[in-house]
mmCIF file of C-alpha atoms in Angstrom:
data_model
loop_
_atom_site.group_PDB
_atom_site.id
_atom_site.type_symbol
_atom_site.label_atom_id
_atom_site.label_comp_id
_atom_site.label_asym_id
_atom_site.label_seq_id
_atom_site.Cartn_x
_atom_site.Cartn_y
_atom_site.Cartn_z
ATOM 1 C CA UNK A 21 38.409 15.741 211.953
ATOM 2 C CA UNK A 22 36.035 13.655 213.996
ATOM 3 C CA UNK A 23 32.471 13.927 213.002
ATOM 4 C CA UNK A 24 28.892 12.464 213.524
ATOM 5 C CA UNK A 25 25.480 12.723 211.733
ATOM 6 C CA UNK A 26 22.758 14.587 213.673
ATOM 7 C CA UNK A 27 19.353 13.158 212.501
ATOM 8 C CA UNK A 28 15.722 13.851 212.953
ATOM 9 C CA UNK A 29 13.178 10.919 212.259
ATOM 10 C CA UNK A 30 16.041 8.851 210.488
ATOM 11 C CA UNK A 31 16.738 11.943 208.340
ATOM 12 C CA UNK A 32 20.228 13.676 208.258
ATOM 13 C CA UNK A 33 19.905 17.318 209.528
ATOM 14 C CA UNK A 34 23.563 18.298 210.014
ATOM 15 C CA UNK A 35 27.129 16.996 210.677
ATOM 16 C CA UNK A 36 28.612 17.932 214.051
ATOM 17 C CA UNK A 37 32.506 17.815 213.756
ATOM 18 C CA UNK A 38 35.655 18.592 215.861
ATOM 19 C CA UNK A 39 38.677 19.756 213.699
ATOM 20 C CA UNK A 40 42.293 19.054 215.013
ATOM 21 C CA UNK A 41 45.706 20.038 213.878
ATOM 22 C CA UNK A 42 48.607 17.743 212.937
ATOM 23 C CA UNK A 43 49.526 17.644 216.707
ATOM 24 C CA UNK A 44 45.974 16.623 217.592
ATOM 25 C CA UNK A 45 45.031 19.886 219.556
ATOM 26 C CA UNK A 46 41.687 20.803 218.743
ATOM 27 C CA UNK A 47 41.296 23.883 216.561
ATOM 28 C CA UNK A 48 37.390 24.323 216.571
ATOM 29 C CA UNK A 49 34.053 22.717 216.894
ATOM 30 C CA UNK A 50 31.890 23.044 213.671
ATOM 31 C CA UNK A 51 28.490 22.254 212.503
ATOM 32 C CA UNK A 52 27.597 21.799 208.739
ATOM 33 C CA UNK A 53 23.920 22.372 208.345
ATOM 34 C CA UNK A 54 21.684 20.635 205.825
ATOM 35 C CA UNK A 55 18.366 21.915 206.665
ATOM 36 C CA UNK A 56 18.135 23.604 203.307
ATOM 37 C CA UNK A 57 18.580 20.148 201.398
ATOM 38 C CA UNK A 58 15.129 18.834 201.950
ATOM 39 C CA UNK A 59 14.367 15.171 202.877
ATOM 40 C CA UNK A 60 16.631 13.098 200.500
ATOM 41 C CA UNK A 61 20.228 13.432 199.878
ATOM 42 C CA UNK A 62 23.731 11.953 200.544
ATOM 43 C CA UNK A 63 26.553 13.549 202.194
ATOM 44 C CA UNK A 64 30.033 12.745 203.542
ATOM 45 C CA UNK A 65 33.199 14.842 204.454
ATOM 46 C CA UNK A 66 36.738 14.839 203.268
ATOM 47 C CA UNK A 67 39.793 16.719 204.720
ATOM 48 C CA UNK A 68 42.516 18.322 202.642
ATOM 49 C CA UNK A 69 46.124 18.494 203.352
ATOM 50 C CA UNK A 70 45.769 22.189 204.241
ATOM 51 C CA UNK A 71 43.049 21.363 206.674
ATOM 52 C CA UNK A 72 40.309 22.374 204.358
ATOM 53 C CA UNK A 73 37.096 20.405 204.863
ATOM 54 C CA UNK A 74 35.168 19.414 201.747
ATOM 55 C CA UNK A 75 31.484 18.461 202.299
ATOM 56 C CA UNK A 76 30.363 16.434 199.360
ATOM 57 C CA UNK A 77 26.405 16.318 198.473
ATOM 58 C CA UNK A 78 24.283 14.396 196.187
ATOM 59 C CA UNK A 79 21.156 16.515 196.617
ATOM 60 C CA UNK A 80 18.142 18.313 194.752
ATOM 61 C CA UNK A 81 16.356 15.033 194.597
ATOM 62 C CA UNK A 82 19.399 13.043 193.970
ATOM 63 C CA UNK A 83 19.972 14.914 190.768
ATOM 64 C CA UNK A 84 22.990 17.288 191.706
ATOM 65 C CA UNK A 85 26.612 16.764 192.812
ATOM 66 C CA UNK A 86 27.603 19.736 195.206
ATOM 67 C CA UNK A 87 30.889 20.369 197.280
ATOM 68 C CA UNK A 88 31.179 23.024 200.076
ATOM 69 C CA UNK A 89 34.615 23.986 200.994
ATOM 70 C CA UNK A 90 35.272 25.177 204.736
ATOM 71 C CA UNK A 91 38.544 26.689 205.815
ATOM 72 C CA UNK A 92 40.018 26.958 209.327
ATOM 73 C CA UNK A 93 41.417 30.557 208.789
ATOM 74 C CA UNK A 94 38.196 31.984 207.156
ATOM 75 C CA UNK A 95 34.385 31.924 207.659
ATOM 76 C CA UNK A 96 33.716 31.950 203.865
ATOM 77 C CA UNK A 97 32.106 28.926 202.583
ATOM 78 C CA UNK A 98 32.716 28.077 198.868
ATOM 79 C CA UNK A 99 30.088 26.206 196.900
ATOM 80 C CA UNK A 100 30.269 24.647 193.735
ATOM 81 C CA UNK A 101 27.372 22.316 192.123
ATOM 82 C CA UNK A 102 26.452 20.815 188.919
ATOM 83 C CA UNK A 103 23.300 18.965 187.744
ATOM 84 C CA UNK A 104 23.848 15.523 186.408
ATOM 85 C CA UNK A 105 20.543 14.303 186.612
ATOM 86 C CA UNK A 106 17.211 15.764 185.173
ATOM 87 C CA UNK A 107 14.842 15.026 182.228
ATOM 88 C CA UNK A 108 16.182 13.574 179.247
ATOM 89 C CA UNK A 109 14.144 12.301 176.346
ATOM 90 C CA UNK A 110 11.105 12.558 178.433
ATOM 91 C CA UNK A 111 12.620 10.265 180.996
ATOM 92 C CA UNK A 112 13.637 11.234 184.604
ATOM 93 C CA UNK A 113 17.330 10.457 185.500
ATOM 94 C CA UNK A 114 18.725 10.265 189.049
ATOM 95 C CA UNK A 115 21.996 9.620 190.561
ATOM 96 C CA UNK A 116 21.981 5.896 191.325
ATOM 97 C CA UNK A 117 25.781 5.675 192.855
ATOM 98 C CA UNK A 118 28.476 8.218 193.412
ATOM 99 C CA UNK A 119 32.083 8.479 194.538
ATOM 100 C CA UNK A 120 34.246 11.428 195.445
ATOM 101 C CA UNK A 121 38.047 11.623 195.591
ATOM 102 C CA UNK A 122 40.017 14.332 197.007
ATOM 103 C CA UNK A 123 43.584 14.770 195.580
ATOM 104 C CA UNK A 124 46.545 16.235 197.528
ATOM 105 C CA UNK A 125 46.222 19.469 195.519
ATOM 106 C CA UNK A 126 42.579 19.948 196.945
ATOM 107 C CA UNK A 127 41.191 18.964 193.542
ATOM 108 C CA UNK A 128 38.229 16.806 193.996
ATOM 109 C CA UNK A 129 37.103 14.434 191.218
ATOM 110 C CA UNK A 130 33.397 13.019 191.428
ATOM 111 C CA UNK A 131 31.776 10.366 189.415
ATOM 112 C CA UNK A 132 28.188 9.469 189.134
ATOM 113 C CA UNK A 133 26.199 6.468 187.708
ATOM 114 C CA UNK A 134 22.846 7.721 186.711
ATOM 115 C CA UNK A 135 19.866 5.655 185.966
ATOM 116 C CA UNK A 136 16.044 6.062 184.856
ATOM 117 C CA UNK A 137 13.959 6.528 187.906
ATOM 118 C CA UNK A 138 10.914 4.744 186.559
ATOM 119 C CA UNK A 139 12.605 1.651 184.923
ATOM 120 C CA UNK A 140 15.925 1.575 186.793
ATOM 121 C CA UNK A 141 17.901 1.041 183.627
ATOM 122 C CA UNK A 142 21.348 2.306 183.738
ATOM 123 C CA UNK A 143 21.559 5.870 181.830
ATOM 124 C CA UNK A 144 25.205 6.937 181.793
ATOM 125 C CA UNK A 145 28.486 7.675 183.754
ATOM 126 C CA UNK A 146 29.178 11.141 184.585
ATOM 127 C CA UNK A 147 32.395 12.804 185.695
ATOM 128 C CA UNK A 148 33.159 16.273 187.199
ATOM 129 C CA UNK A 149 36.216 17.775 188.494
ATOM 130 C CA UNK A 150 36.117 20.439 191.315
ATOM 131 C CA UNK A 151 39.011 22.833 191.255
ATOM 132 C CA UNK A 152 39.057 25.183 194.370
ATOM 133 C CA UNK A 153 42.243 27.038 193.540
ATOM 134 C CA UNK A 154 41.972 30.707 192.750
ATOM 135 C CA UNK A 155 38.565 31.619 191.874
ATOM 136 C CA UNK A 156 37.461 28.016 191.465
ATOM 137 C CA UNK A 157 36.665 26.009 188.400
ATOM 138 C CA UNK A 158 34.370 23.034 187.479
ATOM 139 C CA UNK A 159 34.877 20.834 184.473
ATOM 140 C CA UNK A 160 32.288 18.346 183.349
ATOM 141 C CA UNK A 161 33.371 15.674 181.347
ATOM 142 C CA UNK A 162 31.281 14.318 178.324
ATOM 143 C CA UNK A 163 29.051 11.521 179.583
ATOM 144 C CA UNK A 164 29.539 7.963 178.774
ATOM 145 C CA UNK A 165 26.217 6.152 177.721
ATOM 146 C CA UNK A 166 25.203 2.800 178.789
ATOM 147 C CA UNK A 167 23.703 1.840 175.410
ATOM 148 C CA UNK A 168 22.609 -1.294 174.170
ATOM 149 C CA UNK A 169 25.860 -1.529 172.364
ATOM 150 C CA UNK A 170 27.567 -1.361 175.903
ATOM 151 C CA UNK A 171 25.354 -4.005 177.105
ATOM 152 C CA UNK A 172 26.188 -6.181 174.172
ATOM 153 C CA UNK A 173 29.977 -5.833 174.691
ATOM 154 C CA UNK A 174 29.659 -6.740 178.385
ATOM 155 C CA UNK A 175 27.756 -9.819 177.652
ATOM 156 C CA UNK A 176 30.273 -10.841 175.031
ATOM 157 C CA UNK A 177 33.170 -10.310 177.563
ATOM 158 C CA UNK A 178 31.567 -12.070 180.354
ATOM 159 C CA UNK A 179 29.802 -14.903 178.294
ATOM 160 C CA UNK A 180 26.409 -13.825 179.922
ATOM 161 C CA UNK A 181 23.005 -13.181 178.319
ATOM 162 C CA UNK A 182 21.851 -10.143 180.636
ATOM 163 C CA UNK A 183 18.815 -8.159 179.275
ATOM 164 C CA UNK A 184 20.124 -5.148 181.135
ATOM 165 C CA UNK A 185 22.965 -3.648 183.271
ATOM 166 C CA UNK A 186 22.541 -4.458 186.877
ATOM 167 C CA UNK A 187 24.401 -4.346 190.084
ATOM 168 C CA UNK A 188 27.244 -2.363 188.810
ATOM 169 C CA UNK A 189 28.694 0.090 191.492
ATOM 170 C CA UNK A 190 31.598 2.554 191.673
ATOM 171 C CA UNK A 191 34.443 1.321 193.452
ATOM 172 C CA UNK A 192 37.609 3.582 192.758
ATOM 173 C CA UNK A 193 38.619 6.803 191.071
ATOM 174 C CA UNK A 194 42.348 6.296 190.253
ATOM 175 C CA UNK A 195 44.578 9.323 189.035
ATOM 176 C CA UNK A 196 47.973 8.959 187.577
ATOM 177 C CA UNK A 197 50.917 11.570 187.681
ATOM 178 C CA UNK A 198 50.072 12.626 184.158
ATOM 179 C CA UNK A 199 46.476 13.485 185.325
ATOM 180 C CA UNK A 200 44.760 10.598 183.499
ATOM 181 C CA UNK A 201 41.601 9.433 185.397
ATOM 182 C CA UNK A 202 40.583 5.779 185.475
ATOM 183 C CA UNK A 203 36.982 5.468 187.056
ATOM 184 C CA UNK A 204 36.487 1.704 188.207
ATOM 185 C CA UNK A 205 33.153 -0.017 188.586
ATOM 186 C CA UNK A 206 32.434 -3.563 189.796
ATOM 187 C CA UNK A 207 29.458 -5.749 189.755
ATOM 188 C CA UNK A 208 28.488 -6.956 193.092
ATOM 189 C CA UNK A 209 25.460 -8.720 194.389
ATOM 190 C CA UNK A 210 23.979 -11.525 196.789
ATOM 191 C CA UNK A 211 21.929 -14.471 195.545
ATOM 192 C CA UNK A 212 19.191 -13.645 197.934
ATOM 193 C CA UNK A 213 18.300 -14.390 201.501
ATOM 194 C CA UNK A 214 20.197 -13.694 204.565
ATOM 195 C CA UNK A 215 22.490 -16.647 204.420
ATOM 196 C CA UNK A 216 23.363 -16.485 200.539
ATOM 197 C CA UNK A 217 26.909 -16.158 199.133
ATOM 198 C CA UNK A 218 28.228 -12.789 197.774
ATOM 199 C CA UNK A 219 29.282 -12.427 194.061
ATOM 200 C CA UNK A 220 31.739 -9.919 192.564
ATOM 201 C CA UNK A 221 31.998 -10.105 188.909
ATOM 202 C CA UNK A 222 33.263 -8.076 186.103
ATOM 203 C CA UNK A 223 35.173 -4.768 186.373
ATOM 204 C CA UNK A 224 34.058 -1.742 184.159
ATOM 205 C CA UNK A 225 37.081 0.663 183.588
ATOM 206 C CA UNK A 226 36.637 4.039 182.001
ATOM 207 C CA UNK A 227 39.643 5.963 181.095
ATOM 208 C CA UNK A 228 39.798 10.003 180.766
ATOM 209 C CA UNK A 229 42.760 11.878 179.429
ATOM 210 C CA UNK A 230 44.523 14.977 181.101
ATOM 211 C CA UNK A 231 41.840 16.995 179.236
ATOM 212 C CA UNK A 232 38.941 15.095 181.012
ATOM 213 C CA UNK A 233 37.720 13.520 177.742
ATOM 214 C CA UNK A 234 36.664 9.948 177.743
ATOM 215 C CA UNK A 235 39.326 8.198 175.774
ATOM 216 C CA UNK A 236 38.691 4.449 176.462
ATOM 217 C CA UNK A 237 36.694 1.827 178.145
ATOM 218 C CA UNK A 238 37.464 -1.831 179.086
ATOM 219 C CA UNK A 239 35.420 -4.766 180.538
ATOM 220 C CA UNK A 240 37.530 -7.188 182.781
ATOM 221 C CA UNK A 241 35.770 -10.654 183.442
ATOM 222 C CA UNK A 242 36.210 -12.299 186.605
ATOM 223 C CA UNK A 243 34.058 -14.334 188.805
ATOM 224 C CA UNK A 244 34.395 -14.493 192.584
ATOM 225 C CA UNK A 245 32.034 -15.971 195.302
ATOM 226 C CA UNK A 246 32.219 -15.837 199.112
ATOM 227 C CA UNK A 247 30.182 -17.311 201.819
ATOM 228 C CA UNK A 248 27.564 -15.086 203.441
ATOM 229 C CA UNK A 249 29.815 -15.126 206.774
ATOM 230 C CA UNK A 250 32.398 -13.205 204.872
ATOM 231 C CA UNK A 251 30.349 -10.880 202.814
ATOM 232 C CA UNK A 252 32.588 -9.226 200.254
ATOM 233 C CA UNK A 253 35.550 -9.001 202.457
ATOM 234 C CA UNK A 254 37.405 -11.794 200.646
ATOM 235 C CA UNK A 255 36.350 -11.057 197.021
ATOM 236 C CA UNK A 256 36.493 -7.901 194.791
ATOM 237 C CA UNK A 257 39.846 -6.343 194.107
ATOM 238 C CA UNK A 258 42.814 -4.267 195.248
ATOM 239 C CA UNK A 259 44.382 -1.517 192.968
ATOM 240 C CA UNK A 260 47.028 0.895 192.966
ATOM 241 C CA UNK A 261 48.682 3.399 190.596
ATOM 242 C CA UNK A 262 52.323 3.335 189.366
ATOM 243 C CA UNK A 263 53.530 5.703 186.800
ATOM 244 C CA UNK A 264 50.963 5.075 183.720
ATOM 245 C CA UNK A 265 50.064 1.825 184.951
ATOM 246 C CA UNK A 266 47.012 0.568 187.143
ATOM 247 C CA UNK A 267 47.919 -2.699 189.046
ATOM 248 C CA UNK A 268 44.946 -4.711 190.032
ATOM 249 C CA UNK A 269 45.118 -7.714 192.256
ATOM 250 C CA UNK A 270 42.386 -10.376 192.794
ATOM 251 C CA UNK A 271 42.056 -13.575 194.637
ATOM 252 C CA UNK A 272 40.616 -16.022 192.049
ATOM 253 C CA UNK A 273 40.559 -19.509 190.785
ATOM 254 C CA UNK A 274 41.713 -19.555 187.130
ATOM 255 C CA UNK A 275 42.028 -22.819 185.417
ATOM 256 C CA UNK A 276 41.647 -24.802 188.615
ATOM 257 C CA UNK A 277 44.346 -22.792 190.558
ATOM 258 C CA UNK A 278 43.580 -20.690 193.312
ATOM 259 C CA UNK A 279 45.871 -17.674 193.487
ATOM 260 C CA UNK A 280 46.588 -14.038 193.853
ATOM 261 C CA UNK A 281 46.391 -12.655 190.337
ATOM 262 C CA UNK A 282 47.803 -9.455 188.966
ATOM 263 C CA UNK A 283 46.500 -7.668 186.089
ATOM 264 C CA UNK A 284 48.109 -4.404 184.692
ATOM 265 C CA UNK A 285 46.092 -1.600 182.820
ATOM 266 C CA UNK A 286 47.781 1.235 180.999
ATOM 267 C CA UNK A 287 45.777 4.302 181.797
ATOM 268 C CA UNK A 288 46.605 6.032 178.756
ATOM 269 C CA UNK A 289 45.515 3.320 176.196
ATOM 270 C CA UNK A 290 43.386 0.974 178.261
ATOM 271 C CA UNK A 291 45.348 -1.976 177.338
ATOM 272 C CA UNK A 292 45.072 -4.833 179.865
ATOM 273 C CA UNK A 293 47.565 -7.630 180.448
ATOM 274 C CA UNK A 294 46.385 -11.064 181.085
ATOM 275 C CA UNK A 295 46.029 -12.198 184.633
ATOM 276 C CA UNK A 296 49.413 -13.330 186.152
ATOM 277 C CA UNK A 297 49.429 -15.662 189.069
ATOM 278 C CA UNK A 298 51.822 -14.339 191.771
ATOM 279 C CA UNK A 299 52.365 -17.953 193.458
ATOM 280 C CA UNK A 300 50.968 -17.234 196.766
ATOM 281 C CA UNK A 301 49.440 -20.759 196.959
ATOM 282 C CA UNK A 302 46.194 -19.388 198.497
ATOM 283 C CA UNK A 303 44.142 -22.142 200.251
ATOM 284 C CA UNK A 304 41.059 -22.574 198.409
ATOM 285 C CA UNK A 305 38.558 -23.078 201.279
ATOM 286 C CA UNK A 306 35.774 -21.084 202.928
ATOM 287 C CA UNK A 307 37.962 -18.741 204.805
ATOM 288 C CA UNK A 308 40.181 -16.652 202.706
ATOM 289 C CA UNK A 309 39.034 -13.043 203.926
ATOM 290 C CA UNK A 310 42.556 -12.403 204.939
ATOM 291 C CA UNK A 311 43.808 -12.483 201.685
ATOM 292 C CA UNK A 312 42.488 -9.315 200.261
ATOM 293 C CA UNK A 313 42.284 -7.414 203.553
ATOM 294 C CA UNK A 314 45.889 -7.614 204.207
ATOM 295 C CA UNK A 315 47.312 -7.310 200.477
ATOM 296 C CA UNK A 316 49.184 -4.049 199.753
ATOM 297 C CA UNK A 317 52.107 -2.678 197.763
ATOM 298 C CA UNK A 318 55.371 -1.531 198.873
ATOM 299 C CA UNK A 319 56.504 -0.389 195.454
ATOM 300 C CA UNK A 320 55.592 -1.201 191.746
ATOM 301 C CA UNK A 321 57.336 -4.411 191.991
ATOM 302 C CA UNK A 322 56.884 -5.534 195.533
ATOM 303 C CA UNK A 323 53.581 -6.856 196.910
ATOM 304 C CA UNK A 324 52.786 -7.929 200.518
ATOM 305 C CA UNK A 325 50.298 -10.557 201.095
ATOM 306 C CA UNK A 326 49.093 -12.882 203.809
ATOM 307 C CA UNK A 327 48.423 -16.423 203.212
ATOM 308 C CA UNK A 328 47.562 -19.875 204.950
ATOM 309 C CA UNK A 329 49.728 -22.341 203.517
ATOM 310 C CA UNK A 330 47.085 -25.326 203.532
ATOM 311 C CA UNK A 331 43.517 -26.105 204.606
ATOM 312 C CA UNK A 332 44.828 -27.902 207.482
ATOM 313 C CA UNK A 333 47.189 -25.125 208.809
ATOM 314 C CA UNK A 334 45.955 -22.839 211.399
ATOM 315 C CA UNK A 335 48.961 -20.329 210.975
ATOM 316 C CA UNK A 336 49.166 -17.313 208.721
ATOM 317 C CA UNK A 337 52.201 -16.316 206.725
ATOM 318 C CA UNK A 338 53.377 -12.978 205.632
ATOM 319 C CA UNK A 339 54.577 -13.237 202.000
ATOM 320 C CA UNK A 340 56.792 -10.564 200.028
ATOM 321 C CA UNK A 341 56.190 -11.042 196.462
ATOM 322 C CA UNK A 342 58.712 -9.736 193.831
ATOM 323 C CA UNK A 343 57.005 -9.231 190.479
ATOM 324 C CA UNK A 344 59.058 -9.587 187.636
#
């Protein structure tokens, strides 16, 4: 599907789309209309393997997660919606950040970080499963509170003395074959100013079992910095799912050694292995963006990475890394 936003006075009013089949023959033109959504919402579109289009919305004043399903063989539009914000303990809570992930079976998972509107304090993480098979079903996971205890745990792991949780954003929703869901968040921020370096710090992982019950959480400390010219392209992480394990790869400097580092996380228990250097010999200079951009997996024990062998070298090398 190819689509574009239609706006009026910088406000999204609709999405205009063209839908194609697997041979790139146009099936139809379609407009997804949002005139009923008011003035403040967020939307995008995902396409299922059967050609269904799923329009995702954070709406109702950034308090509600909504999914609309459109089919190519029927004019029916199926809508499922759930409120994740509202007034709790006399405080108004909104969606601060959200992420949707469509699975091959057309089940769609959504996660939302909610915060208090007035203070900006992080309130909780909420997860919803939208199952469009049959009559359709929504399942709302118990919320995970960002309590003072959670902040204290974060400070202990990272060695910080933060007074509040800040700059933490949703980055991945990872699902295993056994339907364990791992929600990944990352702390990302710039120092301030147009030419300031970017930082990505700790990962916050939240594990849910096959019944969508929160079963564990982990905080993984890391400290990555990149110059303003690169933004966040060289820092952050790459993740992939193999069986019950989540593999996380980062480019970091640990114990004065610049390298690609691999961590394994058990999706059932949350157990995290210590970072293992992959021996890529990444040049620790100001131009490492290619490292993360071109890192990928062939299988659970084979990682492909691009490196430059030294600071003086102008060439790049394609590396096949066999993980023991």
